[in-house]
């Protein structure tokens, strides 16, 4: 992620310095960022170079840390960045699952530490979630979000809650697709039905590409943090991992891969773009419901949820854009009851779906 963020910044005209665990890895990161930047623009790569914590970094105005997802490592890195950079520098964490409030508080300079959550690939993805907290100063938030906008990103402000906004709302796409496989569906068919309605990549291929071991760990963590029955991890994922099927990196996960590509290139059963396959209908219903729950709980308004999910996932529409095509709120509520029955799950129904205000 760090190389992608650096590439976006240097392409926007920033002077960028990168630092990793040692000189060799720092150089590798710089090379990677240069390759990414070359894909974004035809310039020579701009002002991008390696640095070290020993260098004079007091003129640095903004730091984005993208070290591995480990609380202690993040806290140590934030403290180091705050010490090295100028006294007014803003320091952002790209964490995707840790509490930004906790990290900021532990950093000892919470007023200038915030979350800037990029999506993969960071150099070209269009969304950034900005995660604030009560101790953050407004001007530091404005500085960081203004910078992300200058990089060409759309910035949405989201609460410091498990999964922030996008990863929470998208969760049912993965979990429900997995539950269908657990119930006997062919993974290739599940993904093909979702691609047939315009999703660029099926949810099972996405988790395969993430790595099923990583995905399983994130699922367990999200379930613990959210304490919501319908976020229960799906056992089939653990079985695949136990059998060595960790996804793309092992050549086999839910699907099979040859030379980094899905194999065979099974492209689905429906040629009628208006018809949504039966599994895709139910998976999308669970996704829309999670989006509605998020709005009902006051996390974000409907427009923000639609915009964020559409941009982050490169979907043709945001979650509420599916309501009409799925037959309206009442039909979605009926499908949720069907899903709960079929998968013995316990998904709560969003109140706003039953009141009909979405149709
Ligand atoms: N991969 C994604 O799709 C994605 C999406 C959004 C956010 N994130 C977040 O971005 C962060 C990085 O994720 P990633 O997938 O790029 O991980 P990664 O493992 O590919 O990269 C982590 C980098 O941190 C470096 N590092 C480790 N210890 C360090 C130290 N002590 N000092 C300096 N550098 C150190 C590693 O050498 C490596 O270059 C995580 O917080 C992750 O949650 C990742």
mmCIF file of C-alpha atoms and ligand atoms in Angstrom:
data_model
loop_
_atom_site.group_PDB
_atom_site.id
_atom_site.type_symbol
_atom_site.label_atom_id
_atom_site.label_comp_id
_atom_site.label_asym_id
_atom_site.label_seq_id
_atom_site.Cartn_x
_atom_site.Cartn_y
_atom_site.Cartn_z
ATOM 1 C CA UNK A 1 0.000 0.000 0.000
ATOM 2 C CA UNK A 2 2.836 2.369 0.863
ATOM 3 C CA UNK A 3 4.239 2.285 -2.688
ATOM 4 C CA UNK A 4 0.804 2.987 -4.175
ATOM 5 C CA UNK A 5 0.203 5.943 -1.864
ATOM 6 C CA UNK A 6 3.676 7.333 -2.627
ATOM 7 C CA UNK A 7 3.011 6.951 -6.368
ATOM 8 C CA UNK A 8 -0.262 8.870 -6.117
ATOM 9 C CA UNK A 9 1.448 11.652 -4.135
ATOM 10 C CA UNK A 10 4.432 12.076 -6.444
ATOM 11 C CA UNK A 11 2.130 12.067 -9.469
ATOM 12 C CA UNK A 12 0.194 14.924 -7.847
ATOM 13 C CA UNK A 13 3.472 16.901 -7.647
ATOM 14 C CA UNK A 14 4.530 16.216 -4.058
ATOM 15 C CA UNK A 15 8.097 15.751 -2.918
ATOM 16 C CA UNK A 16 7.959 12.233 -1.469
ATOM 17 C CA UNK A 17 10.363 10.387 0.843
ATOM 18 C CA UNK A 18 9.887 6.719 1.713
ATOM 19 C CA UNK A 19 11.260 4.703 4.622
ATOM 20 C CA UNK A 20 10.880 0.972 5.316
ATOM 21 C CA UNK A 21 12.392 -1.450 7.791
ATOM 22 C CA UNK A 22 15.891 -1.290 6.231
ATOM 23 C CA UNK A 23 17.698 0.307 3.283
ATOM 24 C CA UNK A 24 17.133 -2.639 0.959
ATOM 25 C CA UNK A 25 13.403 -2.743 1.532
ATOM 26 C CA UNK A 26 13.185 1.021 1.302
ATOM 27 C CA UNK A 27 14.868 0.866 -2.132
ATOM 28 C CA UNK A 28 12.485 -1.882 -3.227
ATOM 29 C CA UNK A 29 9.543 0.269 -2.110
ATOM 30 C CA UNK A 30 10.839 3.279 -4.024
ATOM 31 C CA UNK A 31 11.283 1.164 -7.188
ATOM 32 C CA UNK A 32 7.764 -0.175 -6.844
ATOM 33 C CA UNK A 33 6.362 3.329 -6.318
ATOM 34 C CA UNK A 34 8.230 4.549 -9.430
ATOM 35 C CA UNK A 35 6.708 1.749 -11.525
ATOM 36 C CA UNK A 36 3.229 2.598 -10.224
ATOM 37 C CA UNK A 37 3.774 6.325 -10.854
ATOM 38 C CA UNK A 38 4.903 5.581 -14.414
ATOM 39 C CA UNK A 39 1.542 3.896 -14.993
ATOM 40 C CA UNK A 40 -0.267 6.996 -13.756
ATOM 41 C CA UNK A 41 1.624 9.580 -15.787
ATOM 42 C CA UNK A 42 4.265 9.843 -18.452
ATOM 43 C CA UNK A 43 6.644 11.946 -16.360
ATOM 44 C CA UNK A 44 10.038 10.704 -15.144
ATOM 45 C CA UNK A 45 8.652 9.710 -11.768
ATOM 46 C CA UNK A 46 8.925 13.102 -10.066
ATOM 47 C CA UNK A 47 10.667 13.864 -6.787
ATOM 48 C CA UNK A 48 10.557 10.468 -5.099
ATOM 49 C CA UNK A 49 13.427 8.981 -3.117
ATOM 50 C CA UNK A 50 14.484 6.848 -0.182
ATOM 51 C CA UNK A 51 15.231 8.269 3.233
ATOM 52 C CA UNK A 52 15.938 6.967 6.728
ATOM 53 C CA UNK A 53 14.797 7.865 10.226
ATOM 54 C CA UNK A 54 18.277 9.297 10.854
ATOM 55 C CA UNK A 55 17.873 11.912 8.107
ATOM 56 C CA UNK A 56 16.638 15.436 8.838
ATOM 57 C CA UNK A 57 12.900 15.137 8.238
ATOM 58 C CA UNK A 58 11.823 18.305 10.018
ATOM 59 C CA UNK A 59 10.469 19.865 6.803
ATOM 60 C CA UNK A 60 8.022 16.954 6.301
ATOM 61 C CA UNK A 61 4.427 18.207 6.451
ATOM 62 C CA UNK A 62 2.504 14.938 6.234
ATOM 63 C CA UNK A 63 3.379 11.314 6.974
ATOM 64 C CA UNK A 64 1.289 8.289 5.992
ATOM 65 C CA UNK A 65 2.268 5.093 7.734
ATOM 66 C CA UNK A 66 1.436 1.844 5.938
ATOM 67 C CA UNK A 67 3.399 -0.691 7.982
ATOM 68 C CA UNK A 68 1.977 -4.147 8.663
ATOM 69 C CA UNK A 69 -1.324 -4.348 10.547
ATOM 70 C CA UNK A 70 0.065 -4.754 14.065
ATOM 71 C CA UNK A 71 -1.004 -2.441 16.899
ATOM 72 C CA UNK A 72 2.389 -2.213 18.645
ATOM 73 C CA UNK A 73 4.259 -1.706 15.384
ATOM 74 C CA UNK A 74 1.794 1.000 14.325
ATOM 75 C CA UNK A 75 2.106 2.845 17.641
ATOM 76 C CA UNK A 76 5.917 2.687 17.526
ATOM 77 C CA UNK A 77 5.903 3.913 13.905
ATOM 78 C CA UNK A 78 3.509 6.781 14.635
ATOM 79 C CA UNK A 79 5.660 7.918 17.582
ATOM 80 C CA UNK A 80 8.778 7.748 15.445
ATOM 81 C CA UNK A 81 7.136 9.766 12.668
ATOM 82 C CA UNK A 82 5.874 12.395 15.119
ATOM 83 C CA UNK A 83 9.375 12.796 16.555
ATOM 84 C CA UNK A 84 11.064 12.979 13.144
ATOM 85 C CA UNK A 85 8.688 15.273 11.253
ATOM 86 C CA UNK A 86 8.070 18.958 11.904
ATOM 87 C CA UNK A 87 6.148 19.993 15.053
ATOM 88 C CA UNK A 88 3.064 20.833 13.011
ATOM 89 C CA UNK A 89 3.169 17.789 10.698
ATOM 90 C CA UNK A 90 0.056 15.679 10.326
ATOM 91 C CA UNK A 91 0.537 11.924 10.699
ATOM 92 C CA UNK A 92 -1.947 9.491 9.171
ATOM 93 C CA UNK A 93 -2.354 5.770 9.688
ATOM 94 C CA UNK A 94 -3.591 3.585 6.823
ATOM 95 C CA UNK A 95 -4.878 0.940 9.224
ATOM 96 C CA UNK A 96 -7.852 -1.026 7.922
ATOM 97 C CA UNK A 97 -8.973 -2.655 11.154
ATOM 98 C CA UNK A 98 -7.380 -1.098 14.237
ATOM 99 C CA UNK A 99 -9.003 1.662 16.279
ATOM 100 C CA UNK A 100 -7.713 5.031 15.063
ATOM 101 C CA UNK A 101 -8.700 6.641 18.375
ATOM 102 C CA UNK A 102 -6.579 4.103 20.234
ATOM 103 C CA UNK A 103 -3.583 4.509 17.901
ATOM 104 C CA UNK A 104 -3.824 8.306 18.035
ATOM 105 C CA UNK A 105 -4.077 8.331 21.831
ATOM 106 C CA UNK A 106 -1.114 5.971 22.188
ATOM 107 C CA UNK A 107 0.957 8.054 19.759
ATOM 108 C CA UNK A 108 1.127 10.819 22.407
ATOM 109 C CA UNK A 109 0.167 13.560 19.910
ATOM 110 C CA UNK A 110 -3.432 12.634 19.147
ATOM 111 C CA UNK A 111 -4.364 16.145 17.987
ATOM 112 C CA UNK A 112 -2.418 15.618 14.737
ATOM 113 C CA UNK A 113 -2.939 11.882 14.132
ATOM 114 C CA UNK A 114 -5.824 10.553 12.052
ATOM 115 C CA UNK A 115 -6.801 7.659 9.804
ATOM 116 C CA UNK A 116 -6.525 7.897 6.019
ATOM 117 C CA UNK A 117 -7.743 4.551 4.727
ATOM 118 C CA UNK A 118 -6.762 3.929 1.103
ATOM 119 C CA UNK A 119 -8.105 1.059 -0.983
ATOM 120 C CA UNK A 120 -6.127 -1.294 -3.140
ATOM 121 C CA UNK A 121 -4.607 -0.482 -5.617
ATOM 122 C CA UNK A 122 -3.823 2.709 -3.700
ATOM 123 C CA UNK A 123 -2.256 4.546 -6.662
ATOM 124 C CA UNK A 124 -5.423 4.349 -8.749
ATOM 125 C CA UNK A 125 -8.374 3.565 -6.460
ATOM 126 C CA UNK A 126 -10.681 6.516 -6.159
ATOM 127 C CA UNK A 127 -11.766 6.524 -2.521
ATOM 128 C CA UNK A 128 -10.111 7.426 0.770
ATOM 129 C CA UNK A 129 -11.890 7.096 4.104
ATOM 130 C CA UNK A 130 -10.859 9.811 6.592
ATOM 131 C CA UNK A 131 -11.173 8.664 10.186
ATOM 132 C CA UNK A 132 -11.176 11.323 12.872
ATOM 133 C CA UNK A 133 -11.637 11.235 16.636
ATOM 134 C CA UNK A 134 -12.523 13.814 19.319
ATOM 135 C CA UNK A 135 -8.915 14.863 20.027
ATOM 136 C CA UNK A 136 -8.031 15.605 16.383
ATOM 137 C CA UNK A 137 -7.744 19.302 15.508
ATOM 138 C CA UNK A 138 -9.992 20.499 12.682
ATOM 139 C CA UNK A 139 -7.148 22.160 10.816
ATOM 140 C CA UNK A 140 -5.134 18.916 10.786
ATOM 141 C CA UNK A 141 -8.146 16.997 9.486
ATOM 142 C CA UNK A 142 -8.635 19.661 6.809
ATOM 143 C CA UNK A 143 -4.951 19.496 5.838
ATOM 144 C CA UNK A 144 -5.001 15.699 5.448
ATOM 145 C CA UNK A 145 -8.289 15.508 3.567
ATOM 146 C CA UNK A 146 -7.260 18.420 1.337
ATOM 147 C CA UNK A 147 -4.082 16.534 0.473
ATOM 148 C CA UNK A 148 -6.027 13.353 -0.428
ATOM 149 C CA UNK A 149 -8.373 15.393 -2.631
ATOM 150 C CA UNK A 150 -5.341 16.897 -4.385
ATOM 151 C CA UNK A 151 -4.265 13.311 -5.140
ATOM 152 C CA UNK A 152 -7.530 12.964 -7.070
ATOM 153 C CA UNK A 153 -9.284 10.931 -4.403
ATOM 154 C CA UNK A 154 -12.847 11.330 -3.209
ATOM 155 C CA UNK A 155 -12.691 11.568 0.572
ATOM 156 C CA UNK A 156 -15.510 10.472 2.844
ATOM 157 C CA UNK A 157 -15.402 11.028 6.575
ATOM 158 C CA UNK A 158 -16.330 7.878 8.440
ATOM 159 C CA UNK A 159 -16.683 6.924 12.089
ATOM 160 C CA UNK A 160 -13.918 5.098 13.939
ATOM 161 C CA UNK A 161 -15.839 1.818 14.060
ATOM 162 C CA UNK A 162 -14.929 -1.756 13.031
ATOM 163 C CA UNK A 163 -14.470 -1.930 9.270
ATOM 164 C CA UNK A 164 -15.022 1.861 9.077
ATOM 165 C CA UNK A 165 -17.697 2.223 6.377
ATOM 166 C CA UNK A 166 -16.764 0.323 3.207
ATOM 167 C CA UNK A 167 -15.390 -2.870 4.769
ATOM 168 C CA UNK A 168 -18.385 -3.134 7.079
ATOM 169 C CA UNK A 169 -21.032 -2.680 4.378
ATOM 170 C CA UNK A 170 -19.219 -4.970 1.905
ATOM 171 C CA UNK A 171 -18.834 -7.794 4.443
ATOM 172 C CA UNK A 172 -22.098 -9.620 3.580
ATOM 173 C CA UNK A 173 -21.048 -9.846 -0.091
ATOM 174 C CA UNK A 174 -18.246 -12.191 0.997
ATOM 175 C CA UNK A 175 -19.945 -13.961 3.886
ATOM 176 C CA UNK A 176 -23.175 -14.752 2.044
ATOM 177 C CA UNK A 177 -21.329 -15.911 -1.079
ATOM 178 C CA UNK A 178 -19.289 -18.220 1.181
ATOM 179 C CA UNK A 179 -22.446 -19.510 2.894
ATOM 180 C CA UNK A 180 -23.838 -20.523 -0.505
ATOM 181 C CA UNK A 181 -20.663 -22.491 -1.209
ATOM 182 C CA UNK A 182 -20.908 -24.104 2.217
ATOM 183 C CA UNK A 183 -24.474 -25.096 1.343
ATOM 184 C CA UNK A 184 -23.256 -26.797 -1.847
ATOM 185 C CA UNK A 185 -23.218 -24.120 -4.565
ATOM 186 C CA UNK A 186 -20.464 -24.123 -7.184
ATOM 187 C CA UNK A 187 -18.078 -21.201 -6.379
ATOM 188 C CA UNK A 188 -17.621 -20.441 -10.077
ATOM 189 C CA UNK A 189 -21.402 -20.114 -10.469
ATOM 190 C CA UNK A 190 -21.747 -17.853 -7.410
ATOM 191 C CA UNK A 191 -19.097 -15.463 -8.746
ATOM 192 C CA UNK A 192 -20.388 -15.643 -12.306
ATOM 193 C CA UNK A 193 -23.875 -14.598 -11.182
ATOM 194 C CA UNK A 194 -22.432 -11.538 -9.445
ATOM 195 C CA UNK A 195 -20.194 -10.613 -12.375
ATOM 196 C CA UNK A 196 -23.187 -10.952 -14.665
ATOM 197 C CA UNK A 197 -24.881 -8.015 -12.904
ATOM 198 C CA UNK A 198 -21.821 -5.808 -13.335
ATOM 199 C CA UNK A 199 -19.501 -6.490 -10.404
ATOM 200 C CA UNK A 200 -15.983 -6.337 -11.891
ATOM 201 C CA UNK A 201 -14.760 -9.284 -9.798
ATOM 202 C CA UNK A 202 -16.784 -11.917 -7.953
ATOM 203 C CA UNK A 203 -16.637 -11.845 -4.128
ATOM 204 C CA UNK A 204 -15.033 -15.306 -3.908
ATOM 205 C CA UNK A 205 -12.282 -14.277 -6.302
ATOM 206 C CA UNK A 206 -11.717 -11.145 -4.209
ATOM 207 C CA UNK A 207 -11.171 -13.167 -1.021
ATOM 208 C CA UNK A 208 -8.987 -15.627 -2.963
ATOM 209 C CA UNK A 209 -6.872 -12.710 -4.138
ATOM 210 C CA UNK A 210 -6.661 -11.292 -0.595
ATOM 211 C CA UNK A 211 -5.513 -14.726 0.616
ATOM 212 C CA UNK A 212 -8.002 -16.953 2.450
ATOM 213 C CA UNK A 213 -5.753 -17.121 5.537
ATOM 214 C CA UNK A 214 -5.662 -13.315 5.751
ATOM 215 C CA UNK A 215 -9.386 -13.127 4.993
ATOM 216 C CA UNK A 216 -10.144 -15.711 7.712
ATOM 217 C CA UNK A 217 -8.189 -13.680 10.278
ATOM 218 C CA UNK A 218 -9.994 -10.469 9.277
ATOM 219 C CA UNK A 219 -13.354 -12.277 9.456
ATOM 220 C CA UNK A 220 -12.631 -13.493 12.981
ATOM 221 C CA UNK A 221 -11.532 -10.030 14.048
ATOM 222 C CA UNK A 222 -14.557 -8.279 12.520
ATOM 223 C CA UNK A 223 -16.873 -10.800 14.194
ATOM 224 C CA UNK A 224 -15.273 -10.155 17.603
ATOM 225 C CA UNK A 225 -15.351 -6.384 17.157
ATOM 226 C CA UNK A 226 -18.890 -6.148 15.778
ATOM 227 C CA UNK A 227 -20.414 -8.810 18.016
ATOM 228 C CA UNK A 228 -23.118 -9.303 15.374
ATOM 229 C CA UNK A 229 -24.354 -12.843 14.684
ATOM 230 C CA UNK A 230 -24.549 -12.311 10.934
ATOM 231 C CA UNK A 231 -20.804 -11.495 10.844
ATOM 232 C CA UNK A 232 -20.026 -15.032 12.018
ATOM 233 C CA UNK A 233 -17.102 -16.378 9.931
ATOM 234 C CA UNK A 234 -17.973 -19.172 7.510
ATOM 235 C CA UNK A 235 -16.382 -22.538 8.329
ATOM 236 C CA UNK A 236 -15.725 -23.433 4.689
ATOM 237 C CA UNK A 237 -12.978 -20.774 4.591
ATOM 238 C CA UNK A 238 -11.066 -22.375 7.465
ATOM 239 C CA UNK A 239 -11.444 -25.818 5.814
ATOM 240 C CA UNK A 240 -9.990 -24.527 2.562
ATOM 241 C CA UNK A 241 -7.052 -22.953 4.405
ATOM 242 C CA UNK A 242 -6.470 -26.161 6.398
ATOM 243 C CA UNK A 243 -6.331 -28.031 3.072
ATOM 244 C CA UNK A 244 -3.653 -25.659 1.735
ATOM 245 C CA UNK A 245 -6.087 -23.784 -0.516
ATOM 246 C CA UNK A 246 -5.158 -20.256 0.509
ATOM 247 C CA UNK A 247 -6.304 -18.594 -2.710
ATOM 248 C CA UNK A 248 -4.369 -17.051 -5.564
ATOM 249 C CA UNK A 249 -0.977 -17.381 -3.852
ATOM 250 C CA UNK A 250 -1.307 -21.186 -3.680
ATOM 251 C CA UNK A 251 -3.060 -21.444 -7.068
ATOM 252 C CA UNK A 252 -6.264 -22.723 -5.438
ATOM 253 C CA UNK A 253 -8.833 -21.289 -3.092
ATOM 254 C CA UNK A 254 -12.557 -21.153 -3.808
ATOM 255 C CA UNK A 255 -11.441 -21.017 -7.452
ATOM 256 C CA UNK A 256 -8.340 -22.177 -9.321
ATOM 257 C CA UNK A 257 -5.663 -19.931 -10.822
ATOM 258 C CA UNK A 258 -3.101 -20.339 -13.574
ATOM 259 C CA UNK A 259 -0.469 -17.621 -14.103
ATOM 260 C CA UNK A 260 -2.375 -15.310 -11.769
ATOM 261 C CA UNK A 261 -5.641 -15.652 -13.697
ATOM 262 C CA UNK A 262 -8.854 -17.378 -12.769
ATOM 263 C CA UNK A 263 -9.166 -20.771 -14.453
ATOM 264 C CA UNK A 264 -11.238 -21.860 -16.254
ATOM 265 C CA UNK A 265 -12.605 -18.519 -17.359
ATOM 266 C CA UNK A 266 -16.172 -19.544 -16.620
ATOM 267 C CA UNK A 267 -18.220 -16.543 -17.571
ATOM 268 C CA UNK A 268 -21.599 -17.229 -16.241
ATOM 269 C CA UNK A 269 -24.922 -18.414 -17.192
ATOM 270 C CA UNK A 270 -27.046 -15.400 -17.766
ATOM 271 C CA UNK A 271 -26.891 -13.472 -20.983
ATOM 272 C CA UNK A 272 -29.866 -11.304 -20.037
ATOM 273 C CA UNK A 273 -28.364 -8.303 -18.258
ATOM 274 C CA UNK A 274 -31.729 -7.525 -16.641
ATOM 275 C CA UNK A 275 -32.092 -10.939 -15.021
ATOM 276 C CA UNK A 276 -30.303 -11.343 -11.711
ATOM 277 C CA UNK A 277 -29.397 -14.936 -10.878
ATOM 278 C CA UNK A 278 -31.068 -16.417 -7.760
ATOM 279 C CA UNK A 279 -27.892 -16.533 -5.665
ATOM 280 C CA UNK A 280 -26.807 -13.036 -6.717
ATOM 281 C CA UNK A 281 -30.251 -11.686 -5.710
ATOM 282 C CA UNK A 282 -29.894 -13.041 -2.179
ATOM 283 C CA UNK A 283 -26.263 -11.954 -1.755
ATOM 284 C CA UNK A 284 -27.113 -8.444 -2.961
ATOM 285 C CA UNK A 285 -30.133 -8.345 -0.624
ATOM 286 C CA UNK A 286 -27.844 -8.985 2.367
ATOM 287 C CA UNK A 287 -25.465 -6.274 1.118
ATOM 288 C CA UNK A 288 -28.256 -3.701 0.710
ATOM 289 C CA UNK A 289 -29.557 -4.582 4.169
ATOM 290 C CA UNK A 290 -26.129 -3.951 5.743
ATOM 291 C CA UNK A 291 -25.972 -0.583 3.977
ATOM 292 C CA UNK A 292 -29.438 0.282 5.333
ATOM 293 C CA UNK A 293 -28.446 -0.843 8.854
ATOM 294 C CA UNK A 294 -25.420 1.462 8.622
ATOM 295 C CA UNK A 295 -27.636 4.409 7.727
ATOM 296 C CA UNK A 296 -30.249 3.496 10.357
ATOM 297 C CA UNK A 297 -27.511 3.405 13.023
ATOM 298 C CA UNK A 298 -26.406 6.908 12.026
ATOM 299 C CA UNK A 299 -22.949 5.946 10.697
ATOM 300 C CA UNK A 300 -23.386 7.822 7.435
ATOM 301 C CA UNK A 301 -26.127 9.119 5.187
ATOM 302 C CA UNK A 302 -27.462 7.194 2.226
ATOM 303 C CA UNK A 303 -25.650 9.299 -0.395
ATOM 304 C CA UNK A 304 -22.281 8.862 1.333
ATOM 305 C CA UNK A 305 -22.753 5.099 1.625
ATOM 306 C CA UNK A 306 -23.689 4.823 -2.056
ATOM 307 C CA UNK A 307 -20.774 6.955 -3.213
ATOM 308 C CA UNK A 308 -18.172 5.273 -0.998
ATOM 309 C CA UNK A 309 -19.108 1.698 -1.883
ATOM 310 C CA UNK A 310 -19.462 2.399 -5.583
ATOM 311 C CA UNK A 311 -16.020 4.019 -5.780
ATOM 312 C CA UNK A 312 -14.196 1.643 -3.445
ATOM 313 C CA UNK A 313 -15.509 -1.527 -5.113
ATOM 314 C CA UNK A 314 -15.799 -0.150 -8.678
ATOM 315 C CA UNK A 315 -19.409 -1.330 -8.807
ATOM 316 C CA UNK A 316 -21.846 0.075 -11.368
ATOM 317 C CA UNK A 317 -24.012 1.478 -8.542
ATOM 318 C CA UNK A 318 -23.841 1.873 -4.773
ATOM 319 C CA UNK A 319 -25.833 -0.509 -2.550
ATOM 320 C CA UNK A 320 -29.076 1.483 -2.691
ATOM 321 C CA UNK A 321 -28.887 1.464 -6.476
ATOM 322 C CA UNK A 322 -29.845 -2.239 -6.295
ATOM 323 C CA UNK A 323 -33.095 -1.738 -4.363
ATOM 324 C CA UNK A 324 -35.281 -1.190 -7.421
ATOM 325 C CA UNK A 325 -33.677 -4.003 -9.440
ATOM 326 C CA UNK A 326 -34.202 -6.398 -6.559
ATOM 327 C CA UNK A 327 -37.914 -5.601 -6.416
ATOM 328 C CA UNK A 328 -37.987 -2.976 -3.623
ATOM 329 C CA UNK A 329 -37.596 -2.933 0.152
ATOM 330 C CA UNK A 330 -40.367 -5.431 0.942
ATOM 331 C CA UNK A 331 -38.905 -7.983 -1.457
ATOM 332 C CA UNK A 332 -35.452 -7.511 0.111
ATOM 333 C CA UNK A 333 -36.955 -8.145 3.551
ATOM 334 C CA UNK A 334 -38.560 -11.331 2.210
ATOM 335 C CA UNK A 335 -35.197 -12.439 0.764
ATOM 336 C CA UNK A 336 -33.453 -11.811 4.083
ATOM 337 C CA UNK A 337 -35.928 -14.102 5.817
ATOM 338 C CA UNK A 338 -35.216 -16.714 3.135
ATOM 339 C CA UNK A 339 -31.449 -16.317 3.650
ATOM 340 C CA UNK A 340 -31.787 -16.657 7.420
ATOM 341 C CA UNK A 341 -33.834 -19.829 6.916
ATOM 342 C CA UNK A 342 -31.498 -21.374 4.338
ATOM 343 C CA UNK A 343 -28.240 -20.565 6.102
ATOM 344 C CA UNK A 344 -29.458 -20.733 9.703
ATOM 345 C CA UNK A 345 -28.118 -17.219 10.082
ATOM 346 C CA UNK A 346 -29.482 -14.368 12.108
ATOM 347 C CA UNK A 347 -29.256 -11.228 10.030
ATOM 348 C CA UNK A 348 -31.267 -8.363 11.553
ATOM 349 C CA UNK A 349 -33.511 -6.515 9.134
ATOM 350 C CA UNK A 350 -32.918 -2.801 8.679
ATOM 351 C CA UNK A 351 -35.957 -0.884 9.912
ATOM 352 C CA UNK A 352 -35.804 1.514 6.995
ATOM 353 C CA UNK A 353 -36.323 -1.349 4.527
ATOM 354 C CA UNK A 354 -39.614 -2.289 6.172
ATOM 355 C CA UNK A 355 -40.893 1.282 6.296
ATOM 356 C CA UNK A 356 -40.599 1.405 2.527
ATOM 357 C CA UNK A 357 -38.602 4.636 2.442
ATOM 358 C CA UNK A 358 -36.091 3.090 0.032
ATOM 359 C CA UNK A 359 -38.529 2.221 -2.718
HETATM 360 N N1 LIG B 1 -3.356 -4.605 1.140
HETATM 361 C C1 LIG B 1 -4.505 -3.976 1.105
HETATM 362 O O1 LIG B 1 -5.366 -4.229 0.255
HETATM 363 C C2 LIG B 1 -4.796 -2.885 2.109
HETATM 364 C C3 LIG B 1 -5.926 -2.054 1.917
HETATM 365 C C4 LIG B 1 -6.159 -1.021 2.829
HETATM 366 C C5 LIG B 1 -5.306 -0.820 3.907
HETATM 367 N N2 LIG B 1 -4.238 -1.684 4.086
HETATM 368 C C6 LIG B 1 -3.386 -1.435 5.258
HETATM 369 O O2 LIG B 1 -2.110 -0.963 4.835
HETATM 370 C C7 LIG B 1 -1.123 -1.409 5.742
HETATM 371 C C8 LIG B 1 -0.041 -2.163 4.989
HETATM 372 O O3 LIG B 1 -0.632 -3.230 4.323
HETATM 373 P P1 LIG B 1 0.114 -3.980 3.105
HETATM 374 O O4 LIG B 1 -0.863 -4.939 2.528
HETATM 375 O O5 LIG B 1 0.755 -2.965 2.221
HETATM 376 O O6 LIG B 1 1.222 -4.781 3.926
HETATM 377 P P2 LIG B 1 2.648 -5.283 3.446
HETATM 378 O O7 LIG B 1 3.018 -6.355 4.397
HETATM 379 O O8 LIG B 1 2.660 -5.541 1.979
HETATM 380 O O9 LIG B 1 3.575 -4.016 3.698
HETATM 381 C C9 LIG B 1 3.941 -3.611 4.975
HETATM 382 C C10 LIG B 1 5.247 -2.842 4.879
HETATM 383 O O10 LIG B 1 5.627 -2.427 6.189
HETATM 384 C C11 LIG B 1 7.012 -2.588 6.291
HETATM 385 N N3 LIG B 1 7.423 -2.622 7.696
HETATM 386 C C12 LIG B 1 7.262 -3.631 8.565
HETATM 387 N N4 LIG B 1 7.832 -3.305 9.736
HETATM 388 C C13 LIG B 1 8.321 -2.042 9.597
HETATM 389 C C14 LIG B 1 9.023 -1.148 10.447
HETATM 390 N N5 LIG B 1 9.328 -1.492 11.688
HETATM 391 N N6 LIG B 1 9.369 0.063 9.958
HETATM 392 C C15 LIG B 1 9.070 0.414 8.702
HETATM 393 N N7 LIG B 1 8.419 -0.399 7.836
HETATM 394 C C16 LIG B 1 8.058 -1.611 8.287
HETATM 395 C C17 LIG B 1 7.296 -3.876 5.552
HETATM 396 O O11 LIG B 1 8.663 -4.029 5.211
HETATM 397 C C18 LIG B 1 6.402 -3.683 4.314
HETATM 398 O O12 LIG B 1 7.070 -2.963 3.299
HETATM 399 C C19 LIG B 1 -1.832 -2.255 6.796
HETATM 400 O O13 LIG B 1 -2.159 -1.434 7.891
HETATM 401 C C20 LIG B 1 -3.091 -2.687 6.073
HETATM 402 O O14 LIG B 1 -4.159 -2.971 6.949
HETATM 403 C C21 LIG B 1 -3.955 -2.683 3.208
#
